[in-house]
Coordinates of C-alpha atoms in Angstrom, one line a residue:
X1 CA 0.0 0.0 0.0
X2 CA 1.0 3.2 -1.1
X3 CA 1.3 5.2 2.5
X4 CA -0.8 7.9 0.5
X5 CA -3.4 6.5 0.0
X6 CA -4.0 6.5 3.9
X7 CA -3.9 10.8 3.5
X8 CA -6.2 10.6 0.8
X9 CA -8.9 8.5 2.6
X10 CA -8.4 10.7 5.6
X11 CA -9.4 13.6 3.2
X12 CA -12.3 11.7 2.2
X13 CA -13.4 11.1 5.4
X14 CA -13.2 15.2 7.1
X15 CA -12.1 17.2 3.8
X16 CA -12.7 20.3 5.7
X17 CA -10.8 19.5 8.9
X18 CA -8.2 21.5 9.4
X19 CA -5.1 19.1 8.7
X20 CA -1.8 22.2 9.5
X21 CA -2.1 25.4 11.1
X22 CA 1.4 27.1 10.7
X23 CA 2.6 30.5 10.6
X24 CA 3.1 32.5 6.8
X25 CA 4.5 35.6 6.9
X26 CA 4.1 35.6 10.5
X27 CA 0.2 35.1 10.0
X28 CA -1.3 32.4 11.3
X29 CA -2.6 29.6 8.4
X30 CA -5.1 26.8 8.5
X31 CA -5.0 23.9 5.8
X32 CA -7.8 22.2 5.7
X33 CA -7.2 18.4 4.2
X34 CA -8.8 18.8 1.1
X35 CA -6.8 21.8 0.3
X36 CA -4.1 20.0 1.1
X37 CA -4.4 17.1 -1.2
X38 CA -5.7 19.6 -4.0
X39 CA -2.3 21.0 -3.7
X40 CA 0.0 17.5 -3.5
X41 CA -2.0 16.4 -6.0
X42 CA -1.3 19.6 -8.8
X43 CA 2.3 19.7 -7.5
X44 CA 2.6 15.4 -8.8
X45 CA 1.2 17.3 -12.3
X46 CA 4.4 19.6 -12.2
X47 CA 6.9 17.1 -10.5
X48 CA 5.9 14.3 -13.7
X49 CA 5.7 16.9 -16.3
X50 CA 9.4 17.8 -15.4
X51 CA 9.9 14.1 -16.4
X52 CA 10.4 12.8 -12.6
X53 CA 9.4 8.7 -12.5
X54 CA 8.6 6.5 -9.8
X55 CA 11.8 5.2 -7.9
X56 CA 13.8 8.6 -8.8
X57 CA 14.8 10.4 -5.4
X58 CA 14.0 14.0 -4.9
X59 CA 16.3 15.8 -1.7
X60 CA 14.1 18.4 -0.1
X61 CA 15.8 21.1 2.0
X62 CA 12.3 22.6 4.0
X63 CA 11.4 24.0 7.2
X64 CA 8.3 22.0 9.1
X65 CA 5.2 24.2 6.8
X66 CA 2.1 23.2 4.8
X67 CA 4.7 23.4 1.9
X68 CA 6.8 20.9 3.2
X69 CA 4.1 18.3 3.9
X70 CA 2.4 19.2 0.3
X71 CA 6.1 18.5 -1.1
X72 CA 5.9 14.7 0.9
X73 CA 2.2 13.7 -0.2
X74 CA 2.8 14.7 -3.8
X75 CA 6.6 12.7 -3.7
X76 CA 4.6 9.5 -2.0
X77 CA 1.9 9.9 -4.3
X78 CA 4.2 9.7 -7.4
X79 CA 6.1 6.7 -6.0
X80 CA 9.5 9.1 -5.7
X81 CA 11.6 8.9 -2.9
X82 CA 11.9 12.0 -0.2
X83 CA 14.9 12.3 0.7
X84 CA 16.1 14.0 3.7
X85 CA 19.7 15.3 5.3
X86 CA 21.1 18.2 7.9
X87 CA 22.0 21.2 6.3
X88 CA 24.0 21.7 9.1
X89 CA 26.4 19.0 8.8
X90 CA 28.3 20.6 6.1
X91 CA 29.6 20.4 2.8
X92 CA 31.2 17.2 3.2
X93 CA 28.5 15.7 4.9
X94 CA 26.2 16.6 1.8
X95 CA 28.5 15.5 -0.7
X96 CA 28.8 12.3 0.9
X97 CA 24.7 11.3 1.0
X98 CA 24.4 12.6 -2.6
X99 CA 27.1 10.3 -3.8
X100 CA 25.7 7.5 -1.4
X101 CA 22.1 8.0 -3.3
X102 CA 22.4 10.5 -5.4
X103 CA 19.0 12.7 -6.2
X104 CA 17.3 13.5 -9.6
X105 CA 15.7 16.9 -8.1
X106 CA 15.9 19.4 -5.2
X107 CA 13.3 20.9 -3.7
X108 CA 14.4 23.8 -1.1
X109 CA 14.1 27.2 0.2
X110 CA 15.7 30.3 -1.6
X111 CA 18.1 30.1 1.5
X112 CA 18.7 26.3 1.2
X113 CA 19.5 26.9 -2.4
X114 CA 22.3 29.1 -1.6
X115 CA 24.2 25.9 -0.5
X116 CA 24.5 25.2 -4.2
X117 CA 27.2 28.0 -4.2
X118 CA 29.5 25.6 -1.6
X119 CA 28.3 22.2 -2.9
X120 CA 29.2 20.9 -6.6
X121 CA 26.9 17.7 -5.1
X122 CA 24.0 19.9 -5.1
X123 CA 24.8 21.9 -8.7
X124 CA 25.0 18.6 -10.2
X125 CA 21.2 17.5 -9.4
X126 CA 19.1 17.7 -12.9
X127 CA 15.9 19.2 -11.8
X128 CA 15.6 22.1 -9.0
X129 CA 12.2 23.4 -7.3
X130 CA 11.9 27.0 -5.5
X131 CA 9.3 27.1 -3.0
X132 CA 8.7 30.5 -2.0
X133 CA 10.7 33.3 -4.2
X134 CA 11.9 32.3 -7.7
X135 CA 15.7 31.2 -7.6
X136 CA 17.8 31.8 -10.8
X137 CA 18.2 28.0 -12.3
X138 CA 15.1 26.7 -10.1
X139 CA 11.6 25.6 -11.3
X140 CA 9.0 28.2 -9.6
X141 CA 7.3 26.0 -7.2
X142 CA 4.2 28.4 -8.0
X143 CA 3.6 27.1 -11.3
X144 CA 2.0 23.9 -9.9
X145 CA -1.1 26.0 -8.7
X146 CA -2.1 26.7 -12.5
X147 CA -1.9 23.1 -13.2
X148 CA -4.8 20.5 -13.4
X149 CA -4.7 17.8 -10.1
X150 CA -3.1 14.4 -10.8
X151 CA -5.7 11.9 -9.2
X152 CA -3.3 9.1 -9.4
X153 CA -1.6 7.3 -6.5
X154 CA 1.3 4.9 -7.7
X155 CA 0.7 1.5 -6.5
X156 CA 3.4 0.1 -4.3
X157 CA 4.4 -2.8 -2.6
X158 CA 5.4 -3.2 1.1
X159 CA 8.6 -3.0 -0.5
X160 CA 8.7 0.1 -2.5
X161 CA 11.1 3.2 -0.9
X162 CA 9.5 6.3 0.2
X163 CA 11.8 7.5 2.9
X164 CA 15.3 8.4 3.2
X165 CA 17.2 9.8 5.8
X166 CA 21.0 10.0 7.0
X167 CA 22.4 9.2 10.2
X168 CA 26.3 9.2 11.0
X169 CA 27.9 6.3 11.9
X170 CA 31.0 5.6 14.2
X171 CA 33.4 5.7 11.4
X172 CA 32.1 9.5 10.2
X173 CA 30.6 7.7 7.3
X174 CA 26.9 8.7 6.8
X175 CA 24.5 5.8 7.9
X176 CA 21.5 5.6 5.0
X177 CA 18.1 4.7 6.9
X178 CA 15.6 4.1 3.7
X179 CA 12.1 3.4 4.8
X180 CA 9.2 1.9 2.6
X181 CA 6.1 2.2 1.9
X182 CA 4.9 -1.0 4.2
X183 CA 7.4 0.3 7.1
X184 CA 5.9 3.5 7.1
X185 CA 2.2 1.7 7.5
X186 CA 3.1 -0.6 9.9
X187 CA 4.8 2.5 11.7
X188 CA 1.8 4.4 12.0
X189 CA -0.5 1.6 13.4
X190 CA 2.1 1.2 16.1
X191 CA 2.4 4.8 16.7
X192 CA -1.8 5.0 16.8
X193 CA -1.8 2.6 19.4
X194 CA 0.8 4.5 21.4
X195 CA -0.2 7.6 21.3
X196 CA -4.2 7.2 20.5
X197 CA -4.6 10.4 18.3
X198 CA -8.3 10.9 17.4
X199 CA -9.8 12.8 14.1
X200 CA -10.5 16.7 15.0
X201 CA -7.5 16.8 18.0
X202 CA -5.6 19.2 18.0
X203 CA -1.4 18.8 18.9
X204 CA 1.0 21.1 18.7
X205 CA 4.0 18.9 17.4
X206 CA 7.5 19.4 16.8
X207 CA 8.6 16.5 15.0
X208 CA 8.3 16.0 11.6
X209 CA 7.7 12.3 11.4
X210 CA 4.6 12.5 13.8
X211 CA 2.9 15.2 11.5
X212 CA 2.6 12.3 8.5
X213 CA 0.7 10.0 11.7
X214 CA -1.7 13.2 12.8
X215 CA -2.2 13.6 9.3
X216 CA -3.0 9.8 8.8
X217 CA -5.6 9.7 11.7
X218 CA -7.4 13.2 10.7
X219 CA -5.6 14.8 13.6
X220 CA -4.7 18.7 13.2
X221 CA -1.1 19.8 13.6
X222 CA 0.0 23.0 14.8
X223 CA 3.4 23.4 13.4
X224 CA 5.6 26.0 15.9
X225 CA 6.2 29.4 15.1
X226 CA 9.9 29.3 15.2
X227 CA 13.2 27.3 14.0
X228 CA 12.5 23.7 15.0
X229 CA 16.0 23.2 14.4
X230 CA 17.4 25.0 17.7
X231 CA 14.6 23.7 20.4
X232 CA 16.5 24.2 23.3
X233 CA 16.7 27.9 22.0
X234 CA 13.4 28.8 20.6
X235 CA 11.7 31.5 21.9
X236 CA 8.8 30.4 24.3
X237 CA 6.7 33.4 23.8
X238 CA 5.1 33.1 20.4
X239 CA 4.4 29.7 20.8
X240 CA 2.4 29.9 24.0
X241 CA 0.2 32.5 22.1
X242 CA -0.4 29.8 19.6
X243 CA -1.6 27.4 22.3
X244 CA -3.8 30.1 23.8
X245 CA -4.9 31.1 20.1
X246 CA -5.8 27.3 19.2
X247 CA -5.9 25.7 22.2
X248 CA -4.2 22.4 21.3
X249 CA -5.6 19.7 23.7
X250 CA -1.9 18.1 22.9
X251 CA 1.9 18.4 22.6
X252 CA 4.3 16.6 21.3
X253 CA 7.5 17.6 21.3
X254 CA 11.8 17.2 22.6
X255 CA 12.8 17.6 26.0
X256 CA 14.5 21.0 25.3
X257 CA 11.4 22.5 23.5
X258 CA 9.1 21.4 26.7
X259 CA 11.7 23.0 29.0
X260 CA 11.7 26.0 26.9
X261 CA 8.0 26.5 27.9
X262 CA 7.8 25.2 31.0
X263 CA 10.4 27.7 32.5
X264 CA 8.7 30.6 30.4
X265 CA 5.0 29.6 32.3
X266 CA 6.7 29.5 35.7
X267 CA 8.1 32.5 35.6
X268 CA 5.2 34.2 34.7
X269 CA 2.9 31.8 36.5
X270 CA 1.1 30.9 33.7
X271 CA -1.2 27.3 33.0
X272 CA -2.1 26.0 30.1
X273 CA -5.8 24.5 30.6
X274 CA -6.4 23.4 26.8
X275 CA -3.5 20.9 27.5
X276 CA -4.9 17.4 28.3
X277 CA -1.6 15.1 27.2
X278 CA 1.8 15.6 26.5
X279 CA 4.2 13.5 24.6
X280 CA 7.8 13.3 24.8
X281 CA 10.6 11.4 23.3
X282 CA 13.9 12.1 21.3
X283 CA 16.3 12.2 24.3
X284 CA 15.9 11.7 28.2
X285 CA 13.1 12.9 30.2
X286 CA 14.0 13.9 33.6
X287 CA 11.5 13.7 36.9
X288 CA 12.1 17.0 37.5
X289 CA 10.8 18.1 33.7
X290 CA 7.6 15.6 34.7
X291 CA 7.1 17.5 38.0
X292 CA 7.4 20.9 36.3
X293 CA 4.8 20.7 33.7
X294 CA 2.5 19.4 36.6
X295 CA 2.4 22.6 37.7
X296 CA 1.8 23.9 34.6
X297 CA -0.8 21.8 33.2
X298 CA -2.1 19.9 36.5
X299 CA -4.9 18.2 34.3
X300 CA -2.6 16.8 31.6
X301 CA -1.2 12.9 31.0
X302 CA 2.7 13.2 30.6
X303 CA 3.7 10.3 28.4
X304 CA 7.3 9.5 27.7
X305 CA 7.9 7.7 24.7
X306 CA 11.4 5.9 24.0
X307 CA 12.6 5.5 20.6
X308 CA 15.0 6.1 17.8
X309 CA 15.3 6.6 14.0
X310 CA 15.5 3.9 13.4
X311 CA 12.6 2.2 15.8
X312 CA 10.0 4.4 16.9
X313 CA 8.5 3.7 19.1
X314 CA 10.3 0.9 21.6
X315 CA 8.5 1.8 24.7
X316 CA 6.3 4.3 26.3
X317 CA 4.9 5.6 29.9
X318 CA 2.3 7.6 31.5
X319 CA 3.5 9.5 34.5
X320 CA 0.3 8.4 36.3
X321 CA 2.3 5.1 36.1
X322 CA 5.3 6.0 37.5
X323 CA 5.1 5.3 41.2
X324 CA 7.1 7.4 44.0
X325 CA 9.2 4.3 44.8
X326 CA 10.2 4.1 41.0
X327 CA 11.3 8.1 41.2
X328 CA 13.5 7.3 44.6
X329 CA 15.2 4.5 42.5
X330 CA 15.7 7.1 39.9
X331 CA 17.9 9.2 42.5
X332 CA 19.4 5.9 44.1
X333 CA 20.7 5.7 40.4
X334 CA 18.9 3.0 39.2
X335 CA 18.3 4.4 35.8
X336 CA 15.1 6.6 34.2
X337 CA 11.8 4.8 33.4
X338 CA 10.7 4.4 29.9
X339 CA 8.0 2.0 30.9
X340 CA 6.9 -1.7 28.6
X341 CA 8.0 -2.3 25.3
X342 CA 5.1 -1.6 22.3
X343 CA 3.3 -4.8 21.7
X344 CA 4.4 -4.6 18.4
X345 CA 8.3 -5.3 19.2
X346 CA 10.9 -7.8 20.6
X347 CA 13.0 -6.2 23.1
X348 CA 16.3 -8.2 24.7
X349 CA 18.8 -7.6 27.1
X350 CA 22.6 -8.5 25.8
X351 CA 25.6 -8.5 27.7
X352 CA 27.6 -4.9 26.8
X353 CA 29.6 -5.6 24.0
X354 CA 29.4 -2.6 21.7
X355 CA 31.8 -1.5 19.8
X356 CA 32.2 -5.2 18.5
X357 CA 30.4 -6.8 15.6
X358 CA 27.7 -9.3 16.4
X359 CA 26.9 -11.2 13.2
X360 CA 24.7 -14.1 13.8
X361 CA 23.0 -16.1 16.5
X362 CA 21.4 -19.5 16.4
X363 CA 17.7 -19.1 18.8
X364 CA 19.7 -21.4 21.3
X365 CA 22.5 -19.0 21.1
X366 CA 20.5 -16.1 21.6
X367 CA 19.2 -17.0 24.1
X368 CA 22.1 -18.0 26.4
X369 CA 23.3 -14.5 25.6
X370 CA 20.1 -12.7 27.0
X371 CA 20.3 -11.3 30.4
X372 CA 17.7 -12.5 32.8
X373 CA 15.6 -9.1 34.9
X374 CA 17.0 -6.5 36.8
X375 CA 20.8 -7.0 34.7
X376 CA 21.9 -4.2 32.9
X377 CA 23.4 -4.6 29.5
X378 CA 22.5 -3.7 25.5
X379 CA 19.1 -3.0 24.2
X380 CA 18.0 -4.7 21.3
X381 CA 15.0 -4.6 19.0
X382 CA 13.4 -6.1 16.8
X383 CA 10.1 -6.2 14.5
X384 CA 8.3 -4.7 11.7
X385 CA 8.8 -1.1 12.3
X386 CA 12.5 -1.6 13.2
X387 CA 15.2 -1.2 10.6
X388 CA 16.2 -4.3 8.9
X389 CA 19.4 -2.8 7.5
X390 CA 21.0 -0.4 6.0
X391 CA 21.3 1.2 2.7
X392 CA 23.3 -1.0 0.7
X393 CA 24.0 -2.5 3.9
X394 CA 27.0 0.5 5.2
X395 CA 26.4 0.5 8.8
X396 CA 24.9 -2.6 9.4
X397 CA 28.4 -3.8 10.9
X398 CA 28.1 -1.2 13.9
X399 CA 24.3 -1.8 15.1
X400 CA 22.5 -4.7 13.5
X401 CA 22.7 -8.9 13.6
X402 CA 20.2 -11.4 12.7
X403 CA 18.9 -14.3 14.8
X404 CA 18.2 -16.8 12.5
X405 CA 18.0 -14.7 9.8
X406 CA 16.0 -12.6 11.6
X407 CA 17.0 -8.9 11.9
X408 CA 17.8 -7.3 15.0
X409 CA 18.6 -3.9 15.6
X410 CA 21.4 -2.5 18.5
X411 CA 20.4 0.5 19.6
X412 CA 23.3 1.6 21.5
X413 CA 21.8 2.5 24.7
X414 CA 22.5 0.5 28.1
X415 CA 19.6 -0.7 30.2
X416 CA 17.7 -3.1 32.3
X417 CA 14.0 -4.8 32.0
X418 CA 12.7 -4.8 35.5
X419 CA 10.3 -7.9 37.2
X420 CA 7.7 -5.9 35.6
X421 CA 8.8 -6.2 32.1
X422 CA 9.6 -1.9 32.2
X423 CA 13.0 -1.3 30.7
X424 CA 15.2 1.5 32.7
X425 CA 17.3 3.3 30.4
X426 CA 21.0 4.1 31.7
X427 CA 22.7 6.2 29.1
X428 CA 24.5 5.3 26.2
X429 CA 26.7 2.3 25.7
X430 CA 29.6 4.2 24.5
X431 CA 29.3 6.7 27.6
X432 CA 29.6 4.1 29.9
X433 CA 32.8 4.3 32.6
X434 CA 34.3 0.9 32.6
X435 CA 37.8 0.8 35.5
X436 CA 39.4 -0.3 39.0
X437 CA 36.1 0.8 40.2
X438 CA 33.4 -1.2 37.5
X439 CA 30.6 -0.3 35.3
X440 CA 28.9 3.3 35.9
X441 CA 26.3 4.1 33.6
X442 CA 25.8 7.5 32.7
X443 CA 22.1 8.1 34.4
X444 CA 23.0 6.6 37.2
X445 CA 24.6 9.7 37.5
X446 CA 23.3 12.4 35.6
X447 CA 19.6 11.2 36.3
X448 CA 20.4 11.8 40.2
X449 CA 22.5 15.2 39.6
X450 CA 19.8 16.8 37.3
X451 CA 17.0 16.7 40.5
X452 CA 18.9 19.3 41.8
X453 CA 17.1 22.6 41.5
X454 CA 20.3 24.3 41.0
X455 CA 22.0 22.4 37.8
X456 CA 20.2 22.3 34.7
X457 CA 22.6 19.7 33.1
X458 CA 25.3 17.4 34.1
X459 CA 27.6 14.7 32.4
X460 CA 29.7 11.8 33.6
X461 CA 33.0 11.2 31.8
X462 CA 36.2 9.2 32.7
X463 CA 39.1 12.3 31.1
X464 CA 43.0 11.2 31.9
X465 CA 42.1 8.0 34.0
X466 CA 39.3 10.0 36.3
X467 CA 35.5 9.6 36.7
X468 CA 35.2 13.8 36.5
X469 CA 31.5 15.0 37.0
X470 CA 30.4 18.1 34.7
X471 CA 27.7 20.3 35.8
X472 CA 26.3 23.1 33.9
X473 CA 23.9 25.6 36.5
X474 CA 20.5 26.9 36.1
X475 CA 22.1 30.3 35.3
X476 CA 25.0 32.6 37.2
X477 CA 23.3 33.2 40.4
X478 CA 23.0 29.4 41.2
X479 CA 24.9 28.2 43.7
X480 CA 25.8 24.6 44.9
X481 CA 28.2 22.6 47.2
X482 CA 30.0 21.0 45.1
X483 CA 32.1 19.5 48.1
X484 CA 28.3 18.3 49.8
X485 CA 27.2 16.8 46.1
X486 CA 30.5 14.8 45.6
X487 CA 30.0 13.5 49.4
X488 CA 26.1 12.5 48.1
X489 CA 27.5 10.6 45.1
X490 CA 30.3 8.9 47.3
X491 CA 29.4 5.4 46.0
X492 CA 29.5 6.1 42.4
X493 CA 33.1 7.2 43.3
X494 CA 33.5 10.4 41.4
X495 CA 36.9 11.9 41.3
X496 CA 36.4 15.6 40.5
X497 CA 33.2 18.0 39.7
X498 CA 33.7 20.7 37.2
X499 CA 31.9 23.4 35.8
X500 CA 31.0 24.1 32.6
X501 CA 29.1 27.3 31.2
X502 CA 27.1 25.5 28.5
X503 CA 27.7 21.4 27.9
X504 CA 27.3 20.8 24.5
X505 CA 24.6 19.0 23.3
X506 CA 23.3 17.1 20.1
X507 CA 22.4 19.4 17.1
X508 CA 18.8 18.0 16.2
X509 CA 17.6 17.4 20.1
X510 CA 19.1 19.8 21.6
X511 CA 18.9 17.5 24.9
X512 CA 21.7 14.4 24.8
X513 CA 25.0 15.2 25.6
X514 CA 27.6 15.1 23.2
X515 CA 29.8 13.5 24.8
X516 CA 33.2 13.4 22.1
X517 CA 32.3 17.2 22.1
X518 CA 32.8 17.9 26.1
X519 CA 35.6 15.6 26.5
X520 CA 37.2 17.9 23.4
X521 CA 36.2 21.1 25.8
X522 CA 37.7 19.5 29.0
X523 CA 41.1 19.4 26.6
X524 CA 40.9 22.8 25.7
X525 CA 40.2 23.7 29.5
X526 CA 42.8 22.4 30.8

């Protein structure tokens, strides 16, 4: 099945719904989801009149917008493959991906299409698309609204590519995660019976993938007013008019975009009423974020849902579920909460070995290597909505093995499953401190740290043969013990406590620490 043909039946269904409100211009905009498809479908008229054919991959360099997500239905509705990267990353990182897959059109912004002037990847792509303001060399992206709507969906098999993204691996070579057209499906029918969205909710949403799943269950999406790609810097103010104007009775969004808002209501001591459930995932969810938007929205279900690019979801939990004994084994350093594994996936324990391949297990062998409850080790997944592999198969090396020719997916994080079946998440397997002293995992630290009101982030690193604690504070007027906090953490035998004006974090979260990065700054503080 063609993962359009979903959208279009949800058309059918409420064509006047609202499907995106987003901001143009900075006006507010609502796109309905029959003016939505009108548009995908008169943009597949211009994109096959240009010659385009199903299979061909189209690179598409676009801010979260109605345009982006008309761009998407009209490329899954043709059969053509969306293809997605960081602009960020750099030059190198582009050139790389294009060779790796390399795209018959571009579709971008007048700002994205001024990387053409750095790239000689990018100048060599046959067809280009300007959305917005005409672009010398570019196809106006207006001309598709004088043309008459394509009605035709290209039928596909579960097979058939419709996604592609880029990851990097370990070795700096970029990771090609191509999802199908039967992924996609049997993504959102996991992701509906995570996160329950109804037809005619409302959710303000900050991540891209979970706009196409509102937009398969007739759900409307307010899209942020403000650059998604920062969230930990975004400015709170315009979007909490947005939830006062619209009055989402959802959010889904990162860590660093809820804390955004959450400090920006307490200091002003405002609520958010319209706000039944929140949803976050992408990076670690703290107690002390759950507790804070309890004040703010004391009505709302706080879900946090564990995942990855390359399985979302792997497990979710409501903080109604969360129990005061499981937040004191949080701050005894027993790890953070992500609650049961989706019904739709195989979750396993494995004894830490990453960094070393795993290429194949016999179901006897596998099972001799699981580790029994309450053991930390490796996480891995498996099932229909987790990655088999690989473009080309570069990468699979680092993070997948097969268990009798089943697939299975590494995901690189440490953790436990509890005599519940909930799996505790302890960091990531790479940031793990292993010397005279044992194994510490990197929440058993940080999750404790982090409680304090004082720090807003902290990071455990072992730099020139010593477990060194880094803290970064709330802001300059906060002050801590650092003597009484080493004494608190005697057990987890830290060596030193620094600290550090800004840790750096990861570029597309904004939330997990970037580990490589700090132990770089600890050099250069020296």
């Amino acid at each position: 099945m063609n993962i359009a043909t979903i959208l279009h039946d949800r058309t059918a269904t409420h064509p006047q719904l609202p499907a995106i409100i987003d901001t143009d211009w900075h006006h507010s905009r609502t796109i309905a989801f029959a003016d939505l498809e009108l548009a995908a479908s008169r943009v597949c008229t211009l994109l096959r009149r240009c010659g385009l054919q199903h299979g061909d991959a189209v690179l598409v360099f676009y801010p979260m917008s109605a345009e982006l997500y008309t761009a998407l239905l009209a490329l899954f509705r043709l059969g053509l493959v969306a293809m997605f990267l960081d602009p960020g990353v750099g030059r190198r990182h582009i050139n790389q991906c294009c060779k790796l897959y390399p795209p018959k059109a571009l579709i971008a912004s007048p700002k994205a299409h001024l990387l053409r002037l750095v790239s000689p990847a990018l100048r060599r792509i046959p067809l280009k698309f300007a959305i917005a303001f005409p672009v010398p060399g570019a196809i106006s992206w207006h001309r598709a609204w004088h043309l008459p709507p394509d009605p035709e969906i290209f039928p596909c098999n579960h097979d058939t590519p419709a996604l592609l993204t880029f990851t990097s691996g370990s070795t700096g070579q970029p990771k090609a995660a191509l999802r199908t057209h039967g992924f996609l499906v049997d993504q959102y029918r996991v992701l509906a019976q995570c996160l329950q969205p109804k037809p005619g909710e409302v959710e303000l949403v900050t991540l891209p993938i979970f706009v196409l799943a509102n937009l398969a269950a007739g759900m409307t999406s307010v899209i942020p007013k403000g650059d998604l790609r920062f969230p930990g810097a975004i400015a709170p103010s315009p979007i909490i008019a947005q939830i006062q104007t619209h009055k989402p009775s959802r959010i889904l969004a990162s860590p660093a975009f809820l804390e955004r808002l959450a400090e920006y209501c307490l200091e002003r001591r405002l609520t958010l009423p319209s706000i039944e459930k929140i949803f976050s995932g992408g990076a670690p969810v703290m107690p002390l974020a759950i507790a804070k938007w309890q004040q703010i929205a004391p009505q709302a279900e706080f879900t946090v849902v564990y995942g990855s690019t390359e399985a979302e979801p792997i497990a979710h939990i409501s903080h109604r579920h969360i129990k005061h004994e499981d937040v004191v084994a949080t701050l005894n350093g027993r790890g953070l909460l992500v609650g049961k594994p989706v019904s739709a996936i195989q979750l396993r324990i494995l004894r830490q070995q990453w960094g070393k391949t795993i290429n194949s297990y016999s179901y006897t062998e596998f099972a001799t290597a699981c580790l029994p409850p309450e053991t930390a080790g490796e996480i891995v997944v498996s099932g229909n909505h987790v990655l088999p592999s690989y473009l080309y198969g570069h990468g699979n090396e680092e993070t997948k093995f097969s268990v009798e020719g089943t697939p299975w997916h590494r995901t690189g994080d440490a953790g436990y499953l509890d005599l519940q079946g909930r799996l505790w998440l302890l960091g990531r397997c790479q940031a793990s401190i292993e010397d005279e002293y044992g194994i510490l995992y990197p929440f058993a630290v940080e999750a404790v740290v982090q409680h304090h009101p004082g720090i807003r982030r902290a990071a455990i690193v072992s730099y020139r043969g010593k477990r060194i604690l880094v803290v970064e504070l709330n802001n300059s007027q906060s002050k801590i013990n650092l003597t009484s906090l080493q004494q608190s953490l005697v057990n987890t035998h830290i060596q030193d406590i620094k600290v550090c004006p800004k840790i750096p974090v990861d570029k597309r979260h904004n939330s997990k620490i970037d580990y490589p990065a700090l132990l770089k700054l600890l050099q250069v503080s020296r």
